[in-house]
Amino acid sequence: MQPLDDAALDRLFREARTFNHYLDTPVETSALHAIWDLMKFGPTSANQLPARLVWCTSQEAKDRLAACASDSNAAKIRKAPVAVVIGMDVNFHEHLPDLYPHVNAKSWFDGNAELREASAFRNSSLQAGYFILAARALGLDTGPMSGFDAGQVDLAFFADQPGVRTNLISTLGYGDRSTLHPRNPRPDFDRFNRIA
Amino acid sequence: MQPLDDAALDRLFREARTFNHYLDTPVETSALHAIWDLMKFGPTSANQLPARLVWCTSQEAKDRLAACASDSNAAKIRKAPVAVVIGMDVNFHEHLPDLYPHVNAKSWFDGNAELREASAFRNSSLQAGYFILAARALGLDTGPMSGFDAGQVDLAFFADQPGVRTNLISTLGYGDRSTLHPRNPRPDFDRFNRIA
């Protein structure tokens, strides 16, 4: 199998960047569905799919989210075309009878809150990675961030879902490349990799 | 910006699968470097890059890893072309003076083991997502798994790096599509998403 072409690899990884500023181009609701309809195929352990997403498109919702974030992140959230809350459902196992139907996977997690917590955190973070790359594959850009009060976001967006806790937040739109700073350094293979 | 073409979206998400069985095609060392040289560009909070990867290419290393896994996973690891241990360094902050040089980001994490633990877990999981999609972008396939004894893997592969703990494992190779079962169901947008 041949690699994707250089333009695709650049788009996904080599030239892609985290954005704090976006063009005025609106993000249509169909684009949010298109992102989900790619990211949902990314693998999670036992098809847990623990991520729960709130796509804040109204100014009211973005302001509500911004009120839970650090000052510098609040400003980015308020003026982004879309801000996305990526939560994780620690009761994801209730869905496994139809998401992973061939064995009783729910029983692996019943009564084991610690395993559910770690699984939801790991797998919803994987899904956040899929979200970022699905957005890029569709020509959009993201600005993921973890500087916010997760308890406040839970109250503001998941008060009706007590098993859901906020993992991370991202802005979404068509990035304004004129506002980019130079990229932070990336280490060579030998620094963080070993062949055994 | 136009989306990537359908063939690329299929390769990355829609037709991609988790593999337990691989073709005999060897995976060259250059492919491992190529995966890192894409995945390293995926964003992590404050450029933490906490993932530490051990690429097990020798039978000895794969057998050593298999000994730490559940029976069904052990068999997959032993016969995969490559098995990758994705660890996370809870002392990632020691690297921030050169990875995130424009502010003193190290000071945000000094003395806060709980924040370092959560940050390393979240961001190394994001990097695991980038690993999976970088491999696919290069024409390879993966088989991520979390059914193993993490403490045993730490001892077997990270005994000389006490700050590194195993997050997840993946096999790597050119998948044998003839061995695939039908894909598990994926939910529609409305089940796990909300627009606010």
Tab-separated table of C-alpha atoms in Angstrom:
chain	number	residue	atom	x	y	z
A	1	MET	CA	0.000	0.000	0.000
A	2	GLN	CA	1.407	3.379	-1.006
A	3	PRO	CA	1.526	6.285	1.492
A	4	LEU	CA	-0.930	9.128	1.044
A	5	ASP	CA	0.524	11.854	-1.151
A	6	ASP	CA	2.689	14.617	0.277
A	7	ALA	CA	-0.123	17.176	0.178
A	8	ALA	CA	-2.260	14.928	2.392
A	9	LEU	CA	0.602	14.219	4.833
A	10	ASP	CA	1.311	17.954	5.003
A	11	ARG	CA	-2.358	18.723	5.635
A	12	LEU	CA	-2.705	16.124	8.380
A	13	PHE	CA	0.626	16.467	10.147
A	14	ARG	CA	3.590	18.335	8.720
A	15	GLU	CA	2.009	21.688	7.892
A	16	ALA	CA	-0.998	21.477	10.228
A	17	ARG	CA	-0.962	23.796	13.217
A	18	THR	CA	-2.926	24.642	16.340
A	19	PHE	CA	-4.868	27.851	15.770
A	20	ASN	CA	-5.897	30.654	18.110
A	21	HIS	CA	-7.347	32.810	15.338
A	22	TYR	CA	-9.742	31.812	12.577
A	23	LEU	CA	-11.009	33.276	9.322
A	24	ASP	CA	-14.582	34.611	9.272
A	25	THR	CA	-15.639	31.634	7.109
A	26	PRO	CA	-18.569	30.024	8.938
A	27	VAL	CA	-18.515	26.344	9.888
A	28	GLU	CA	-21.712	24.680	8.703
A	29	THR	CA	-23.564	22.152	10.858
A	30	SER	CA	-22.959	19.601	8.117
A	31	ALA	CA	-19.219	19.908	8.818
A	32	LEU	CA	-19.751	18.929	12.473
A	33	HIS	CA	-21.624	15.829	11.358
A	34	ALA	CA	-18.913	15.082	8.793
A	35	ILE	CA	-16.215	15.220	11.497
A	36	TRP	CA	-18.171	12.809	13.702
A	37	ASP	CA	-18.816	10.519	10.740
A	38	LEU	CA	-15.051	10.120	10.342
A	39	MET	CA	-13.860	10.181	13.958
A	40	LYS	CA	-16.402	7.583	15.060
A	41	PHE	CA	-14.460	4.984	13.043
A	42	GLY	CA	-11.261	5.479	15.043
A	43	PRO	CA	-10.618	2.471	17.286
A	44	THR	CA	-11.388	2.454	20.997
A	45	SER	CA	-10.922	-0.482	23.349
A	46	ALA	CA	-13.939	-2.803	23.024
A	47	ASN	CA	-15.588	-0.072	20.919
A	48	GLN	CA	-16.193	1.924	24.101
A	49	LEU	CA	-16.567	5.257	22.304
A	50	PRO	CA	-16.664	7.097	25.657
A	51	ALA	CA	-16.396	10.632	24.206
A	52	ARG	CA	-19.451	12.878	24.536
A	53	LEU	CA	-19.211	16.061	22.475
A	54	VAL	CA	-20.950	19.389	22.845
A	55	TRP	CA	-20.423	21.571	19.795
A	56	CYS	CA	-20.885	25.188	20.917
A	57	THR	CA	-21.971	27.157	17.869
A	58	SER	CA	-24.113	29.852	19.504
A	59	GLN	CA	-22.462	32.882	21.099
A	60	GLU	CA	-24.377	32.082	24.310
A	61	ALA	CA	-22.826	28.604	24.541
A	62	LYS	CA	-19.346	29.871	23.684
A	63	ASP	CA	-19.642	32.585	26.360
A	64	ARG	CA	-20.839	30.003	28.889
A	65	LEU	CA	-17.813	27.847	28.095
A	66	ALA	CA	-15.416	30.800	28.078
A	67	ALA	CA	-16.520	31.652	31.629
A	68	CYS	CA	-14.973	28.319	32.737
A	69	ALA	CA	-11.596	28.884	31.034
A	70	SER	CA	-8.393	30.736	31.836
A	71	ASP	CA	-8.344	34.360	30.596
A	72	SER	CA	-6.244	33.684	27.515
A	73	ASN	CA	-8.305	30.628	26.546
A	74	ALA	CA	-11.603	32.440	27.232
A	75	ALA	CA	-10.805	35.020	24.575
A	76	LYS	CA	-10.010	32.286	22.031
A	77	ILE	CA	-13.244	30.438	22.793
A	78	ARG	CA	-15.472	33.526	22.561
A	79	LYS	CA	-14.369	34.471	19.072
A	80	ALA	CA	-13.880	31.016	17.531
A	81	PRO	CA	-16.475	29.912	14.950
A	82	VAL	CA	-17.113	26.770	17.051
A	83	ALA	CA	-15.869	25.551	20.439
A	84	VAL	CA	-16.135	21.852	21.219
A	85	VAL	CA	-16.326	20.301	24.672
A	86	ILE	CA	-15.016	16.735	24.627
A	87	GLY	CA	-16.363	14.958	27.680
A	88	MET	CA	-15.993	11.332	28.719
A	89	ASP	CA	-18.741	9.084	30.005
A	90	VAL	CA	-17.504	6.897	32.870
A	91	ASN	CA	-20.707	4.888	32.391
A	92	PHE	CA	-19.838	4.073	28.775
A	93	HIS	CA	-20.166	0.391	29.631
A	94	GLU	CA	-23.965	0.717	29.654
A	95	HIS	CA	-23.737	1.089	25.856
A	96	LEU	CA	-21.531	-1.946	25.213
A	97	PRO	CA	-24.375	-4.447	24.764
A	98	ASP	CA	-25.109	-2.832	21.405
A	99	LEU	CA	-21.699	-1.280	20.573
A	100	TYR	CA	-19.756	-4.517	21.268
A	101	PRO	CA	-22.486	-7.105	20.971
A	102	HIS	CA	-20.605	-10.390	20.538
A	103	VAL	CA	-19.487	-10.774	24.179
A	104	ASN	CA	-20.700	-9.459	27.521
A	105	ALA	CA	-18.173	-6.622	27.684
A	106	LYS	CA	-20.360	-4.650	30.079
A	107	SER	CA	-19.572	-7.210	32.788
A	108	TRP	CA	-15.831	-6.371	32.536
A	109	PHE	CA	-16.608	-2.888	33.825
A	110	ASP	CA	-19.580	-3.373	36.170
A	111	GLY	CA	-18.584	-2.436	39.706
A	112	ASN	CA	-15.047	-1.356	38.695
A	113	ALA	CA	-15.134	2.433	38.761
A	114	GLU	CA	-11.344	2.738	38.651
A	115	LEU	CA	-11.093	0.719	35.408
A	116	ARG	CA	-13.965	2.684	33.879
A	117	GLU	CA	-12.311	5.981	34.783
A	118	ALA	CA	-8.954	5.024	33.232
A	119	SER	CA	-10.618	3.505	30.164
A	120	ALA	CA	-12.830	6.534	29.595
A	121	PHE	CA	-9.877	8.900	29.989
A	122	ARG	CA	-7.549	6.941	27.669
A	123	ASN	CA	-10.144	6.247	24.996
A	124	SER	CA	-11.803	9.669	24.959
A	125	SER	CA	-8.311	11.143	24.561
A	126	LEU	CA	-7.697	8.825	21.613
A	127	GLN	CA	-10.991	10.107	20.209
A	128	ALA	CA	-9.787	13.677	20.704
A	129	GLY	CA	-6.828	12.769	18.517
A	130	TYR	CA	-9.222	11.398	15.898
A	131	PHE	CA	-11.308	14.591	16.156
A	132	ILE	CA	-8.247	16.764	15.440
A	133	LEU	CA	-7.166	14.683	12.445
A	134	ALA	CA	-10.688	14.242	11.068
A	135	ALA	CA	-11.146	18.020	11.150
A	136	ARG	CA	-7.856	18.485	9.306
A	137	ALA	CA	-8.768	15.797	6.758
A	138	LEU	CA	-11.910	17.817	6.005
A	139	GLY	CA	-9.997	21.075	5.583
A	140	LEU	CA	-10.740	22.537	9.014
A	141	ASP	CA	-8.398	23.495	11.845
A	142	THR	CA	-8.513	23.066	15.602
A	143	GLY	CA	-7.186	24.684	18.745
A	144	PRO	CA	-7.182	22.058	21.535
A	145	MET	CA	-6.675	23.303	25.096
A	146	SER	CA	-6.684	21.987	28.645
A	147	GLY	CA	-6.500	25.284	30.583
A	148	PHE	CA	-9.988	25.399	32.112
A	149	ASP	CA	-11.907	24.444	35.251
A	150	ALA	CA	-13.250	20.988	34.376
A	151	GLY	CA	-15.675	20.946	37.294
A	152	GLN	CA	-17.210	24.227	36.108
A	153	VAL	CA	-17.522	22.932	32.534
A	154	ASP	CA	-19.190	19.775	33.842
A	155	LEU	CA	-21.764	21.913	35.660
A	156	ALA	CA	-22.282	24.180	32.664
A	157	PHE	CA	-22.669	21.446	30.027
A	158	PHE	CA	-23.128	18.017	31.608
A	159	ALA	CA	-25.262	18.745	34.682
A	160	ASP	CA	-27.927	16.364	33.337
A	161	GLN	CA	-25.348	13.581	32.730
A	162	PRO	CA	-23.640	12.913	36.072
A	163	GLY	CA	-21.379	10.206	34.571
A	164	VAL	CA	-19.860	12.621	32.055
A	165	ARG	CA	-16.740	14.636	32.897
A	166	THR	CA	-14.938	17.111	30.700
A	167	ASN	CA	-11.640	15.895	29.268
A	168	LEU	CA	-10.594	18.700	26.946
A	169	ILE	CA	-11.846	21.602	24.856
A	170	SER	CA	-11.028	22.640	21.316
A	171	THR	CA	-11.844	25.525	19.089
A	172	LEU	CA	-12.727	24.717	15.467
A	173	GLY	CA	-12.801	26.719	12.264
A	174	TYR	CA	-10.776	27.653	9.230
A	175	GLY	CA	-7.455	28.823	10.664
A	176	ASP	CA	-5.925	32.194	9.832
A	177	ARG	CA	-2.362	31.244	8.934
A	178	SER	CA	-1.279	34.899	8.971
A	179	THR	CA	-1.529	34.803	12.778
A	180	LEU	CA	0.754	31.802	13.320
A	181	HIS	CA	3.967	31.951	15.307
A	182	PRO	CA	6.896	29.646	14.461
A	183	ARG	CA	6.241	26.046	15.420
A	184	ASN	CA	7.698	24.613	18.613
A	185	PRO	CA	10.557	22.162	18.087
A	186	ARG	CA	9.890	18.480	17.457
A	187	PRO	CA	12.439	15.909	18.623
A	188	ASP	CA	14.226	13.383	16.429
A	189	PHE	CA	13.332	9.703	16.650
A	190	ASP	CA	16.212	8.773	18.955
A	191	ARG	CA	15.162	11.093	21.758
A	192	PHE	CA	11.853	9.439	22.661
A	193	ASN	CA	11.964	6.153	20.716
A	194	ARG	CA	13.891	2.906	21.064
A	195	ILE	CA	13.998	-0.171	18.831
A	196	ALA	CA	14.132	-3.468	20.741
B	1	MET	CA	-9.914	24.218	1.787
B	2	GLN	CA	-11.200	21.063	0.109
B	3	PRO	CA	-11.458	17.787	2.045
B	4	LEU	CA	-8.969	15.034	1.286
B	5	ASP	CA	-10.261	12.742	-1.444
B	6	ASP	CA	-12.499	9.784	-0.654
B	7	ALA	CA	-9.675	7.277	-1.014
B	8	ALA	CA	-7.700	9.086	1.699
B	9	LEU	CA	-10.719	9.383	4.034
B	10	ASP	CA	-11.416	5.678	3.509
B	11	ARG	CA	-7.794	4.791	4.245
B	12	LEU	CA	-7.638	6.882	7.408
B	13	PHE	CA	-11.094	6.255	8.878
B	14	ARG	CA	-13.932	4.680	6.940
B	15	GLU	CA	-12.286	1.508	5.660
B	16	ALA	CA	-9.454	1.294	8.198
B	17	ARG	CA	-9.666	-1.512	10.731
B	18	THR	CA	-7.920	-2.874	13.778
B	19	PHE	CA	-5.921	-5.960	12.796
B	20	ASN	CA	-5.023	-9.126	14.689
B	21	HIS	CA	-3.378	-10.791	11.686
B	22	TYR	CA	-0.810	-9.340	9.311
B	23	LEU	CA	0.689	-10.223	5.953
B	24	ASP	CA	4.270	-11.539	5.915
B	25	THR	CA	5.442	-8.262	4.361
B	26	PRO	CA	8.238	-6.990	6.629
B	27	VAL	CA	8.091	-3.527	8.190
B	28	GLU	CA	11.342	-1.708	7.525
B	29	THR	CA	13.035	0.395	10.209
B	30	SER	CA	12.599	3.378	7.907
B	31	ALA	CA	8.808	2.981	8.303
B	32	LEU	CA	9.095	3.313	12.088
B	33	HIS	CA	11.021	6.548	11.653
B	34	ALA	CA	8.479	7.744	9.089
B	35	ILE	CA	5.605	7.154	11.538
B	36	TRP	CA	7.397	9.136	14.261
B	37	ASP	CA	8.231	11.906	11.787
B	38	LEU	CA	4.492	12.377	11.199
B	39	MET	CA	3.071	11.698	14.661
B	40	LYS	CA	5.516	14.049	16.367
B	41	PHE	CA	3.691	16.965	14.706
B	42	GLY	CA	0.366	16.165	16.370
B	43	PRO	CA	-0.445	18.747	19.039
B	44	THR	CA	0.080	18.117	22.754
B	45	SER	CA	-0.560	20.602	25.529
B	46	ALA	CA	2.451	22.934	25.830
B	47	ASN	CA	4.262	20.598	23.398
B	48	GLN	CA	4.663	18.071	26.224
B	49	LEU	CA	5.179	15.088	23.902
B	50	PRO	CA	5.065	12.697	26.894
B	51	ALA	CA	4.905	9.475	24.824
B	52	ARG	CA	7.942	7.187	24.972
B	53	LEU	CA	7.872	4.412	22.382
B	54	VAL	CA	9.600	1.061	22.293
B	55	TRP	CA	9.291	-0.569	18.880
B	56	CYS	CA	9.695	-4.320	19.393
B	57	THR	CA	11.001	-5.741	16.126
B	58	SER	CA	13.042	-8.699	17.420
B	59	GLN	CA	11.323	-11.937	18.360
B	60	GLU	CA	13.010	-11.706	21.777
B	61	ALA	CA	11.416	-8.321	22.490
B	62	LYS	CA	7.999	-9.412	21.202
B	63	ASP	CA	8.145	-12.537	23.378
B	64	ARG	CA	9.145	-10.437	26.397
B	65	LEU	CA	6.156	-8.156	25.782
B	66	ALA	CA	3.793	-11.058	25.108
B	67	ALA	CA	4.662	-12.507	28.509
B	68	CYS	CA	3.019	-9.414	30.081
B	69	ALA	CA	-0.227	-9.650	28.078
B	70	SER	CA	-3.471	-11.598	28.315
B	71	ASP	CA	-3.411	-14.937	26.471
B	72	SER	CA	-5.300	-13.736	23.418
B	73	ASN	CA	-3.196	-10.574	23.143
B	74	ALA	CA	0.061	-12.496	23.727
B	75	ALA	CA	-0.538	-14.564	20.604
B	76	LYS	CA	-1.182	-11.437	18.534
B	77	ILE	CA	1.983	-9.768	19.827
B	78	ARG	CA	4.242	-12.779	19.216
B	79	LYS	CA	3.387	-13.097	15.534
B	80	ALA	CA	2.979	-9.430	14.584
B	81	PRO	CA	5.726	-7.925	12.427
B	82	VAL	CA	6.201	-5.196	15.071
B	83	ALA	CA	4.731	-4.564	18.523
B	84	VAL	CA	4.922	-1.053	19.951
B	85	VAL	CA	4.860	-0.129	23.622
B	86	ILE	CA	3.545	3.408	24.101
B	87	GLY	CA	4.670	4.621	27.499
B	88	MET	CA	4.192	8.009	29.110
B	89	ASP	CA	6.852	9.992	30.959
B	90	VAL	CA	5.410	11.661	34.057
B	91	ASN	CA	8.620	13.705	34.162
B	92	PHE	CA	7.988	15.124	30.686
B	93	HIS	CA	8.252	18.612	32.194
B	94	GLU	CA	12.038	18.263	32.405
B	95	HIS	CA	12.068	18.551	28.593
B	96	LEU	CA	9.898	21.670	28.346
B	97	PRO	CA	12.749	24.202	28.520
B	98	ASP	CA	13.714	23.188	24.992
B	99	LEU	CA	10.376	21.824	23.679
B	100	TYR	CA	8.362	24.885	24.794
B	101	PRO	CA	11.098	27.477	25.112
B	102	HIS	CA	9.236	30.793	25.122
B	103	VAL	CA	7.882	30.561	28.699
B	104	ASN	CA	8.867	28.667	31.853
B	105	ALA	CA	6.343	25.865	31.347
B	106	LYS	CA	8.390	23.500	33.513
B	107	SER	CA	7.407	25.560	36.560
B	108	TRP	CA	3.701	24.801	35.914
B	109	PHE	CA	4.402	21.130	36.630
B	110	ASP	CA	7.194	21.205	39.234
B	111	GLY	CA	5.965	19.673	42.475
B	112	ASN	CA	2.526	18.805	41.060
B	113	ALA	CA	2.627	15.053	40.476
B	114	GLU	CA	-1.146	14.800	40.052
B	115	LEU	CA	-1.190	17.349	37.207
B	116	ARG	CA	1.793	15.667	35.556
B	117	GLU	CA	0.100	12.263	35.759
B	118	ALA	CA	-3.155	13.494	34.181
B	119	SER	CA	-1.300	15.516	31.538
B	120	ALA	CA	0.970	12.603	30.608
B	121	PHE	CA	-1.996	10.221	30.375
B	122	ARG	CA	-4.157	12.570	28.277
B	123	ASN	CA	-1.402	13.705	25.952
B	124	SER	CA	0.277	10.327	25.433
B	125	SER	CA	-3.171	8.958	24.557
B	126	LEU	CA	-3.601	11.760	22.015
B	127	GLN	CA	-0.218	10.728	20.632
B	128	ALA	CA	-1.416	7.128	20.432
B	129	GLY	CA	-4.231	8.403	18.221
B	130	TYR	CA	-1.680	10.200	16.051
B	131	PHE	CA	0.403	7.004	15.898
B	132	ILE	CA	-2.577	5.006	14.609
B	133	LEU	CA	-3.476	7.567	11.950
B	134	ALA	CA	0.129	8.219	10.916
B	135	ALA	CA	0.602	4.487	10.379
B	136	ARG	CA	-2.551	4.364	8.255
B	137	ALA	CA	-1.492	7.430	6.277
B	138	LEU	CA	1.714	5.572	5.419
B	139	GLY	CA	-0.151	2.457	4.290
B	140	LEU	CA	0.359	0.412	7.470
B	141	ASP	CA	-2.156	-1.006	9.934
B	142	THR	CA	-2.293	-1.239	13.708
B	143	GLY	CA	-3.839	-3.361	16.432
B	144	PRO	CA	-4.040	-1.270	19.627
B	145	MET	CA	-4.777	-3.101	22.875
B	146	SER	CA	-5.010	-2.418	26.579
B	147	GLY	CA	-5.314	-5.993	27.891
B	148	PHE	CA	-1.941	-6.397	29.637
B	149	ASP	CA	-0.248	-5.989	33.006
B	150	ALA	CA	1.134	-2.464	32.842
B	151	GLY	CA	3.364	-2.945	35.871
B	152	GLN	CA	4.999	-5.964	34.242
B	153	VAL	CA	5.535	-4.082	30.977
B	154	ASP	CA	7.102	-1.205	32.916
B	155	LEU	CA	9.554	-3.631	34.508
B	156	ALA	CA	10.279	-5.361	31.201
B	157	PHE	CA	10.842	-2.213	29.117
B	158	PHE	CA	11.176	0.890	31.281
B	159	ALA	CA	13.109	-0.369	34.333
B	160	ASP	CA	15.834	2.189	33.587
B	161	GLN	CA	13.303	5.054	33.304
B	162	PRO	CA	11.358	5.155	36.580
B	163	GLY	CA	9.192	8.073	35.427
B	164	VAL	CA	7.847	6.148	32.435
B	165	ARG	CA	4.699	4.032	32.709
B	166	THR	CA	3.057	1.993	29.997
B	167	ASN	CA	-0.146	3.459	28.573
B	168	LEU	CA	-1.015	1.091	25.746
B	169	ILE	CA	0.393	-1.424	23.279
B	170	SER	CA	-0.181	-1.817	19.572
B	171	THR	CA	0.808	-4.279	16.926
B	172	LEU	CA	1.930	-2.864	13.569
B	173	GLY	CA	2.225	-4.265	10.100
B	174	TYR	CA	0.412	-4.669	6.805
B	175	GLY	CA	-2.974	-6.048	7.786
B	176	ASP	CA	-4.429	-9.197	6.285
B	177	ARG	CA	-7.938	-8.112	5.314
B	178	SER	CA	-8.988	-11.708	4.648
B	179	THR	CA	-9.001	-12.261	8.427
B	180	LEU	CA	-11.324	-9.390	9.314
B	181	HIS	CA	-14.672	-9.869	11.040
B	182	PRO	CA	-17.549	-7.425	10.391
B	183	ARG	CA	-16.988	-4.048	12.005
B	184	ASN	CA	-18.670	-3.186	15.293
B	185	PRO	CA	-21.500	-0.650	14.988
B	186	ARG	CA	-20.820	3.072	15.056
B	187	PRO	CA	-23.457	5.418	16.483
B	188	ASP	CA	-25.111	8.280	14.645
B	189	PHE	CA	-24.254	11.867	15.558
B	190	ASP	CA	-27.280	12.402	17.792
B	191	ARG	CA	-26.415	9.633	20.219
B	192	PHE	CA	-23.174	11.087	21.622
B	193	ASN	CA	-23.180	14.654	20.278
B	194	ARG	CA	-25.134	17.813	21.027
B	195	ILE	CA	-25.103	21.219	19.362
B	196	ALA	CA	-25.384	24.150	21.790
